[in-house]
């Protein structure tokens, strides 16, 4: 099957394994952007990152006795926060084994293993039965995956009427010729496939049997603010082993490409909410 990303999942896993040097404690075990209300909002990164998780949490519609799946769960911070806030069970999957180890240790340390569990899996081939979760979510993991495939998998494992909540990066405007190089460098450093435009999502969701409920452009609230606020914590972090790319996740250089594209207006950030309706599933 054709992939929309040229990066193998195992390579993405190894990329995040190498990012294990990040100051996770300081980041609240979050590997996603923060959310700021407006330009006056001086909230520090960690709290702003938790706010973003809370935007997702509210939309999951889960509570005690319910179970959700976090696809591309990073180091477990968001899954822990969702489980705590809702009293629901959260299963996190990740292609990076190093990050999974951090997530498992976090669940133990926080005495949350009754509600939280993590396992190694590829988001585009989920090892779960159909209809086995009340909600399925993905925070910033889609850029690394084939969108159509992961959406079909999310749709398959969520129960009818269950929520799918996603945050993703998107192409806000096409990169001009002179900006192609920075876009390529960004994609290489982060192992990100081609970005979709916001207008591509309704059809992507429809093809996966999902009904779109909300599609919000959060760019102004997240990108420009997250990068300067991350510069401090990430500054002291050093890779323990050098990766094949000059710049990669967790490096200042990789963050700089992101900042450049955010500033240039080429890169956007969205939040989407959908529900699984079996009657929408296209007949093969
Ligand atoms: N959702 C987390 C982490 C975001 S970083 C958070 O918000 O903190 C992106 C994550 O996606 C990384 O943990 C990476 O290992 C994971 N990932 C990338 N490709 C994946 C795939 N094919 N299957 C599962 N996880 C994947």
PDB file of C-alpha atoms in Angstrom, residues 6-246:
ATOM      1  CA  UNK A   6       8.547   8.232   3.203  1.00  0.00           C
ATOM      2  CA  UNK A   7       9.831   7.509   6.707  1.00  0.00           C
ATOM      3  CA  UNK A   8       9.579   3.932   7.977  1.00  0.00           C
ATOM      4  CA  UNK A   9       7.761   3.558  11.306  1.00  0.00           C
ATOM      5  CA  UNK A  10      10.820   1.872  12.807  1.00  0.00           C
ATOM      6  CA  UNK A  11      12.922   4.925  11.866  1.00  0.00           C
ATOM      7  CA  UNK A  12      10.395   7.226  13.543  1.00  0.00           C
ATOM      8  CA  UNK A  13      10.513   4.986  16.630  1.00  0.00           C
ATOM      9  CA  UNK A  14      14.312   5.225  16.690  1.00  0.00           C
ATOM     10  CA  UNK A  15      14.095   9.008  16.269  1.00  0.00           C
ATOM     11  CA  UNK A  16      11.947   9.293  19.402  1.00  0.00           C
ATOM     12  CA  UNK A  17      14.116   6.747  21.221  1.00  0.00           C
ATOM     13  CA  UNK A  18      17.006   9.166  20.685  1.00  0.00           C
ATOM     14  CA  UNK A  19      14.897  12.016  22.064  1.00  0.00           C
ATOM     15  CA  UNK A  20      14.881  10.245  25.430  1.00  0.00           C
ATOM     16  CA  UNK A  21      17.334  12.857  26.736  1.00  0.00           C
ATOM     17  CA  UNK A  22      14.628  15.545  26.818  1.00  0.00           C
ATOM     18  CA  UNK A  23      13.914  17.072  30.245  1.00  0.00           C
ATOM     19  CA  UNK A  24      10.623  15.196  30.539  1.00  0.00           C
ATOM     20  CA  UNK A  25       9.998  16.145  34.136  1.00  0.00           C
ATOM     21  CA  UNK A  26      10.243  19.820  33.262  1.00  0.00           C
ATOM     22  CA  UNK A  27       7.961  19.316  30.263  1.00  0.00           C
ATOM     23  CA  UNK A  28       5.384  17.508  32.400  1.00  0.00           C
ATOM     24  CA  UNK A  29       5.984  14.419  30.206  1.00  0.00           C
ATOM     25  CA  UNK A  30       4.359  16.347  27.349  1.00  0.00           C
ATOM     26  CA  UNK A  31       5.757  16.338  23.831  1.00  0.00           C
ATOM     27  CA  UNK A  32       3.264  18.694  22.302  1.00  0.00           C
ATOM     28  CA  UNK A  33       2.680  22.415  21.965  1.00  0.00           C
ATOM     29  CA  UNK A  34       1.055  24.617  24.574  1.00  0.00           C
ATOM     30  CA  UNK A  35      -2.136  26.655  24.258  1.00  0.00           C
ATOM     31  CA  UNK A  36      -2.182  30.373  25.069  1.00  0.00           C
ATOM     32  CA  UNK A  37      -5.373  32.459  25.231  1.00  0.00           C
ATOM     33  CA  UNK A  38      -3.878  35.568  23.596  1.00  0.00           C
ATOM     34  CA  UNK A  39      -0.677  37.564  23.213  1.00  0.00           C
ATOM     35  CA  UNK A  40      -0.942  38.849  26.814  1.00  0.00           C
ATOM     36  CA  UNK A  41      -1.066  35.354  28.257  1.00  0.00           C
ATOM     37  CA  UNK A  42       2.233  34.641  30.073  1.00  0.00           C
ATOM     38  CA  UNK A  43       1.452  31.079  31.132  1.00  0.00           C
ATOM     39  CA  UNK A  44       4.629  28.934  31.239  1.00  0.00           C
ATOM     40  CA  UNK A  45       5.021  26.056  28.785  1.00  0.00           C
ATOM     41  CA  UNK A  46       4.116  23.173  31.060  1.00  0.00           C
ATOM     42  CA  UNK A  47       0.802  24.653  32.145  1.00  0.00           C
ATOM     43  CA  UNK A  48       0.005  25.734  28.576  1.00  0.00           C
ATOM     44  CA  UNK A  49       0.767  22.190  27.364  1.00  0.00           C
ATOM     45  CA  UNK A  50      -1.610  20.806  29.984  1.00  0.00           C
ATOM     46  CA  UNK A  51      -4.254  23.217  28.739  1.00  0.00           C
ATOM     47  CA  UNK A  52      -3.954  21.712  25.292  1.00  0.00           C
ATOM     48  CA  UNK A  53      -4.458  18.239  26.778  1.00  0.00           C
ATOM     49  CA  UNK A  54      -7.524  19.585  28.599  1.00  0.00           C
ATOM     50  CA  UNK A  55      -8.999  20.797  25.290  1.00  0.00           C
ATOM     51  CA  UNK A  56      -8.679  17.223  24.040  1.00  0.00           C
ATOM     52  CA  UNK A  57      -9.984  15.690  27.289  1.00  0.00           C
ATOM     53  CA  UNK A  58     -13.209  17.696  27.227  1.00  0.00           C
ATOM     54  CA  UNK A  59     -13.969  16.454  23.744  1.00  0.00           C
ATOM     55  CA  UNK A  60     -13.447  12.750  24.472  1.00  0.00           C
ATOM     56  CA  UNK A  61     -16.695  12.424  26.453  1.00  0.00           C
ATOM     57  CA  UNK A  62     -15.326   9.705  28.698  1.00  0.00           C
ATOM     58  CA  UNK A  63     -15.779   9.146  32.423  1.00  0.00           C
ATOM     59  CA  UNK A  64     -15.389   6.341  34.977  1.00  0.00           C
ATOM     60  CA  UNK A  65     -15.926   2.914  33.416  1.00  0.00           C
ATOM     61  CA  UNK A  66     -15.003   4.171  29.929  1.00  0.00           C
ATOM     62  CA  UNK A  67     -11.820   3.390  28.011  1.00  0.00           C
ATOM     63  CA  UNK A  68      -9.895   5.483  25.503  1.00  0.00           C
ATOM     64  CA  UNK A  69      -6.860   4.879  23.306  1.00  0.00           C
ATOM     65  CA  UNK A  70      -4.010   7.403  22.931  1.00  0.00           C
ATOM     66  CA  UNK A  71      -2.281   6.812  19.580  1.00  0.00           C
ATOM     67  CA  UNK A  72       1.376   7.920  19.655  1.00  0.00           C
ATOM     68  CA  UNK A  73       1.322   8.523  23.419  1.00  0.00           C
ATOM     69  CA  UNK A  74       4.836   9.960  23.815  1.00  0.00           C
ATOM     70  CA  UNK A  75       6.134   9.754  27.381  1.00  0.00           C
ATOM     71  CA  UNK A  76       2.657   9.352  28.894  1.00  0.00           C
ATOM     72  CA  UNK A  77       1.968  12.840  30.300  1.00  0.00           C
ATOM     73  CA  UNK A  78      -1.252  13.416  28.327  1.00  0.00           C
ATOM     74  CA  UNK A  79      -2.614   9.902  29.047  1.00  0.00           C
ATOM     75  CA  UNK A  80      -1.977  10.400  32.770  1.00  0.00           C
ATOM     76  CA  UNK A  81      -3.795  13.736  32.718  1.00  0.00           C
ATOM     77  CA  UNK A  82      -6.805  12.328  30.837  1.00  0.00           C
ATOM     78  CA  UNK A  83      -7.089   9.357  33.221  1.00  0.00           C
ATOM     79  CA  UNK A  84      -6.850  11.623  36.277  1.00  0.00           C
ATOM     80  CA  UNK A  85      -9.304  14.210  35.003  1.00  0.00           C
ATOM     81  CA  UNK A  86     -11.951  11.731  33.861  1.00  0.00           C
ATOM     82  CA  UNK A  87     -11.473   8.624  36.014  1.00  0.00           C
ATOM     83  CA  UNK A  88     -11.525   6.627  32.765  1.00  0.00           C
ATOM     84  CA  UNK A  89      -9.091   3.985  31.597  1.00  0.00           C
ATOM     85  CA  UNK A  90      -6.458   5.025  29.060  1.00  0.00           C
ATOM     86  CA  UNK A  91      -4.364   2.722  26.909  1.00  0.00           C
ATOM     87  CA  UNK A  92      -1.410   4.414  25.188  1.00  0.00           C
ATOM     88  CA  UNK A  93       0.445   3.023  22.202  1.00  0.00           C
ATOM     89  CA  UNK A  94       3.780   4.170  20.851  1.00  0.00           C
ATOM     90  CA  UNK A  95       6.275   3.058  18.230  1.00  0.00           C
ATOM     91  CA  UNK A  96       9.177   4.271  20.443  1.00  0.00           C
ATOM     92  CA  UNK A  97      10.151   1.718  23.089  1.00  0.00           C
ATOM     93  CA  UNK A  98      12.253   4.220  25.060  1.00  0.00           C
ATOM     94  CA  UNK A  99       9.296   6.535  25.425  1.00  0.00           C
ATOM     95  CA  UNK A 100       7.085   3.635  26.428  1.00  0.00           C
ATOM     96  CA  UNK A 101       9.495   2.843  29.234  1.00  0.00           C
ATOM     97  CA  UNK A 102       9.149   6.426  30.500  1.00  0.00           C
ATOM     98  CA  UNK A 103       5.370   6.241  30.231  1.00  0.00           C
ATOM     99  CA  UNK A 104       5.204   2.949  32.157  1.00  0.00           C
ATOM    100  CA  UNK A 105       7.484   4.320  34.879  1.00  0.00           C
ATOM    101  CA  UNK A 106       5.306   7.428  35.123  1.00  0.00           C
ATOM    102  CA  UNK A 107       2.135   5.343  35.591  1.00  0.00           C
ATOM    103  CA  UNK A 108       3.876   3.356  38.363  1.00  0.00           C
ATOM    104  CA  UNK A 109       5.261   6.423  40.075  1.00  0.00           C
ATOM    105  CA  UNK A 110       1.895   8.180  40.026  1.00  0.00           C
ATOM    106  CA  UNK A 111       0.167   4.994  41.229  1.00  0.00           C
ATOM    107  CA  UNK A 112      -2.139   5.040  38.260  1.00  0.00           C
ATOM    108  CA  UNK A 113      -1.544   1.545  36.859  1.00  0.00           C
ATOM    109  CA  UNK A 114      -5.169   0.612  37.569  1.00  0.00           C
ATOM    110  CA  UNK A 115      -6.300   3.127  34.924  1.00  0.00           C
ATOM    111  CA  UNK A 116      -3.208   3.540  32.737  1.00  0.00           C
ATOM    112  CA  UNK A 117      -1.390   1.072  30.536  1.00  0.00           C
ATOM    113  CA  UNK A 118       0.981   1.350  27.609  1.00  0.00           C
ATOM    114  CA  UNK A 119       2.031  -0.977  24.831  1.00  0.00           C
ATOM    115  CA  UNK A 120       4.275  -1.007  21.808  1.00  0.00           C
ATOM    116  CA  UNK A 121       2.235  -0.688  18.619  1.00  0.00           C
ATOM    117  CA  UNK A 122       2.082   1.078  15.296  1.00  0.00           C
ATOM    118  CA  UNK A 123      -0.825   3.489  15.003  1.00  0.00           C
ATOM    119  CA  UNK A 124      -1.447   2.397  11.431  1.00  0.00           C
ATOM    120  CA  UNK A 125      -1.847  -1.288  12.441  1.00  0.00           C
ATOM    121  CA  UNK A 126      -3.492  -1.268  15.860  1.00  0.00           C
ATOM    122  CA  UNK A 127      -3.490  -4.588  17.752  1.00  0.00           C
ATOM    123  CA  UNK A 128      -7.072  -4.173  19.022  1.00  0.00           C
ATOM    124  CA  UNK A 129     -10.468  -5.565  18.056  1.00  0.00           C
ATOM    125  CA  UNK A 130     -13.075  -3.472  16.296  1.00  0.00           C
ATOM    126  CA  UNK A 131     -15.267  -1.282  18.521  1.00  0.00           C
ATOM    127  CA  UNK A 132     -13.052  -1.800  21.582  1.00  0.00           C
ATOM    128  CA  UNK A 133     -12.707   1.807  22.814  1.00  0.00           C
ATOM    129  CA  UNK A 134     -15.185   4.519  23.804  1.00  0.00           C
ATOM    130  CA  UNK A 135     -12.887   7.174  22.354  1.00  0.00           C
ATOM    131  CA  UNK A 136      -9.614   7.286  20.415  1.00  0.00           C
ATOM    132  CA  UNK A 137      -7.251  10.240  20.314  1.00  0.00           C
ATOM    133  CA  UNK A 138      -3.924  11.351  18.854  1.00  0.00           C
ATOM    134  CA  UNK A 139      -1.980  14.445  19.875  1.00  0.00           C
ATOM    135  CA  UNK A 140       0.683  15.450  17.358  1.00  0.00           C
ATOM    136  CA  UNK A 141       1.451  11.913  16.239  1.00  0.00           C
ATOM    137  CA  UNK A 142      -0.379  12.083  12.887  1.00  0.00           C
ATOM    138  CA  UNK A 143       2.390  14.075  11.158  1.00  0.00           C
ATOM    139  CA  UNK A 144       4.537  10.937  11.337  1.00  0.00           C
ATOM    140  CA  UNK A 145       1.921   8.575   9.950  1.00  0.00           C
ATOM    141  CA  UNK A 146      -0.048   7.932   6.813  1.00  0.00           C
ATOM    142  CA  UNK A 147      -3.174   9.925   7.678  1.00  0.00           C
ATOM    143  CA  UNK A 148      -5.653   7.830   5.723  1.00  0.00           C
ATOM    144  CA  UNK A 149      -4.366   4.600   7.309  1.00  0.00           C
ATOM    145  CA  UNK A 150      -4.271   5.807  10.891  1.00  0.00           C
ATOM    146  CA  UNK A 151      -7.733   7.363  10.572  1.00  0.00           C
ATOM    147  CA  UNK A 152      -9.128   4.072   9.272  1.00  0.00           C
ATOM    148  CA  UNK A 153      -7.545   2.268  12.219  1.00  0.00           C
ATOM    149  CA  UNK A 154      -8.870   4.789  14.741  1.00  0.00           C
ATOM    150  CA  UNK A 155     -12.311   4.463  13.193  1.00  0.00           C
ATOM    151  CA  UNK A 156     -12.133   0.655  13.325  1.00  0.00           C
ATOM    152  CA  UNK A 157     -11.248   0.384  17.016  1.00  0.00           C
ATOM    153  CA  UNK A 158     -13.635   3.044  18.366  1.00  0.00           C
ATOM    154  CA  UNK A 159     -17.198   1.959  19.116  1.00  0.00           C
ATOM    155  CA  UNK A 160     -20.146   3.325  17.149  1.00  0.00           C
ATOM    156  CA  UNK A 161     -20.924   6.827  18.399  1.00  0.00           C
ATOM    157  CA  UNK A 162     -17.468   7.076  20.006  1.00  0.00           C
ATOM    158  CA  UNK A 163     -15.316  10.166  19.670  1.00  0.00           C
ATOM    159  CA  UNK A 164     -12.110  10.578  17.696  1.00  0.00           C
ATOM    160  CA  UNK A 165     -10.099  13.633  18.760  1.00  0.00           C
ATOM    161  CA  UNK A 166      -6.929  14.703  16.975  1.00  0.00           C
ATOM    162  CA  UNK A 167      -4.432  17.532  16.950  1.00  0.00           C
ATOM    163  CA  UNK A 168      -2.290  17.748  13.845  1.00  0.00           C
ATOM    164  CA  UNK A 169       0.025  20.041  11.955  1.00  0.00           C
ATOM    165  CA  UNK A 170      -1.179  21.161   8.553  1.00  0.00           C
ATOM    166  CA  UNK A 171      -0.043  23.169   5.530  1.00  0.00           C
ATOM    167  CA  UNK A 172      -1.592  26.577   6.177  1.00  0.00           C
ATOM    168  CA  UNK A 173      -0.398  27.969   2.883  1.00  0.00           C
ATOM    169  CA  UNK A 174       1.779  26.477   0.156  1.00  0.00           C
ATOM    170  CA  UNK A 175       5.504  27.075   0.650  1.00  0.00           C
ATOM    171  CA  UNK A 176       6.934  29.402  -1.991  1.00  0.00           C
ATOM    172  CA  UNK A 177       9.854  28.134  -4.070  1.00  0.00           C
ATOM    173  CA  UNK A 178      12.366  29.922  -1.840  1.00  0.00           C
ATOM    174  CA  UNK A 179      10.848  28.259   1.260  1.00  0.00           C
ATOM    175  CA  UNK A 180      10.883  24.682  -0.028  1.00  0.00           C
ATOM    176  CA  UNK A 181      14.275  24.012   1.504  1.00  0.00           C
ATOM    177  CA  UNK A 182      13.278  24.923   5.051  1.00  0.00           C
ATOM    178  CA  UNK A 183      10.111  22.848   4.644  1.00  0.00           C
ATOM    179  CA  UNK A 184      12.179  19.851   3.523  1.00  0.00           C
ATOM    180  CA  UNK A 185      14.633  20.302   6.376  1.00  0.00           C
ATOM    181  CA  UNK A 186      11.769  20.477   8.856  1.00  0.00           C
ATOM    182  CA  UNK A 187      10.238  17.320   7.420  1.00  0.00           C
ATOM    183  CA  UNK A 188      13.553  15.472   7.542  1.00  0.00           C
ATOM    184  CA  UNK A 189      14.459  16.598  11.050  1.00  0.00           C
ATOM    185  CA  UNK A 190      11.045  15.580  12.437  1.00  0.00           C
ATOM    186  CA  UNK A 191      10.473  12.655  10.023  1.00  0.00           C
ATOM    187  CA  UNK A 192       7.203  14.164   8.972  1.00  0.00           C
ATOM    188  CA  UNK A 193       5.360  13.127   5.802  1.00  0.00           C
ATOM    189  CA  UNK A 194       3.638  15.533   3.446  1.00  0.00           C
ATOM    190  CA  UNK A 195       1.333  17.884   5.333  1.00  0.00           C
ATOM    191  CA  UNK A 196      -2.359  18.025   4.475  1.00  0.00           C
ATOM    192  CA  UNK A 197      -4.223  21.303   4.095  1.00  0.00           C
ATOM    193  CA  UNK A 198      -7.119  21.952   6.464  1.00  0.00           C
ATOM    194  CA  UNK A 199      -9.547  21.505   3.565  1.00  0.00           C
ATOM    195  CA  UNK A 200      -8.338  17.900   3.087  1.00  0.00           C
ATOM    196  CA  UNK A 201      -9.624  16.712   6.462  1.00  0.00           C
ATOM    197  CA  UNK A 202     -13.379  16.421   5.797  1.00  0.00           C
ATOM    198  CA  UNK A 203     -12.744  13.963   2.944  1.00  0.00           C
ATOM    199  CA  UNK A 204     -10.062  12.076   4.926  1.00  0.00           C
ATOM    200  CA  UNK A 205     -12.552  11.621   7.760  1.00  0.00           C
ATOM    201  CA  UNK A 206     -15.435  10.671   5.481  1.00  0.00           C
ATOM    202  CA  UNK A 207     -13.302   8.010   3.809  1.00  0.00           C
ATOM    203  CA  UNK A 208     -12.569   6.547   7.238  1.00  0.00           C
ATOM    204  CA  UNK A 209     -16.288   6.426   8.162  1.00  0.00           C
ATOM    205  CA  UNK A 210     -16.009   9.355  10.566  1.00  0.00           C
ATOM    206  CA  UNK A 211     -18.400  12.291  10.845  1.00  0.00           C
ATOM    207  CA  UNK A 212     -16.730  15.629  11.414  1.00  0.00           C
ATOM    208  CA  UNK A 213     -18.042  17.512  14.464  1.00  0.00           C
ATOM    209  CA  UNK A 214     -15.415  20.230  14.933  1.00  0.00           C
ATOM    210  CA  UNK A 215     -12.389  21.463  12.984  1.00  0.00           C
ATOM    211  CA  UNK A 216     -10.553  24.377  14.576  1.00  0.00           C
ATOM    212  CA  UNK A 217      -7.425  26.217  13.463  1.00  0.00           C
ATOM    213  CA  UNK A 218      -5.442  26.738  16.701  1.00  0.00           C
ATOM    214  CA  UNK A 219      -2.301  28.072  15.034  1.00  0.00           C
ATOM    215  CA  UNK A 220      -2.384  31.532  16.612  1.00  0.00           C
ATOM    216  CA  UNK A 221      -2.830  30.024  20.075  1.00  0.00           C
ATOM    217  CA  UNK A 222      -0.085  27.453  19.880  1.00  0.00           C
ATOM    218  CA  UNK A 223       2.786  27.615  17.417  1.00  0.00           C
ATOM    219  CA  UNK A 224       4.321  31.040  17.802  1.00  0.00           C
ATOM    220  CA  UNK A 225       4.184  30.834  21.589  1.00  0.00           C
ATOM    221  CA  UNK A 226       5.276  27.255  22.143  1.00  0.00           C
ATOM    222  CA  UNK A 227       8.658  27.519  20.509  1.00  0.00           C
ATOM    223  CA  UNK A 228      10.127  30.398  22.531  1.00  0.00           C
ATOM    224  CA  UNK A 229       8.706  28.885  25.720  1.00  0.00           C
ATOM    225  CA  UNK A 230      10.339  25.530  24.921  1.00  0.00           C
ATOM    226  CA  UNK A 231      13.706  27.034  24.090  1.00  0.00           C
ATOM    227  CA  UNK A 232      14.672  27.234  27.786  1.00  0.00           C
ATOM    228  CA  UNK A 233      13.985  23.627  28.846  1.00  0.00           C
ATOM    229  CA  UNK A 234      15.302  22.136  25.598  1.00  0.00           C
ATOM    230  CA  UNK A 235      18.424  24.283  25.605  1.00  0.00           C
ATOM    231  CA  UNK A 236      20.312  22.224  28.155  1.00  0.00           C
ATOM    232  CA  UNK A 237      19.277  18.909  26.608  1.00  0.00           C
ATOM    233  CA  UNK A 238      21.938  16.981  24.706  1.00  0.00           C
ATOM    234  CA  UNK A 239      21.498  13.913  22.577  1.00  0.00           C
ATOM    235  CA  UNK A 240      23.231  10.918  24.071  1.00  0.00           C
ATOM    236  CA  UNK A 241      23.885   9.532  20.608  1.00  0.00           C
ATOM    237  CA  UNK A 242      23.931  11.440  17.358  1.00  0.00           C
ATOM    238  CA  UNK A 243      21.177  10.583  14.882  1.00  0.00           C
ATOM    239  CA  UNK A 244      21.638  10.330  11.121  1.00  0.00           C
ATOM    240  CA  UNK A 245      20.127  13.791  10.542  1.00  0.00           C
ATOM    241  CA  UNK A 246      21.990  16.924  11.567  1.00  0.00           C
TER     242      UNK A 246
END
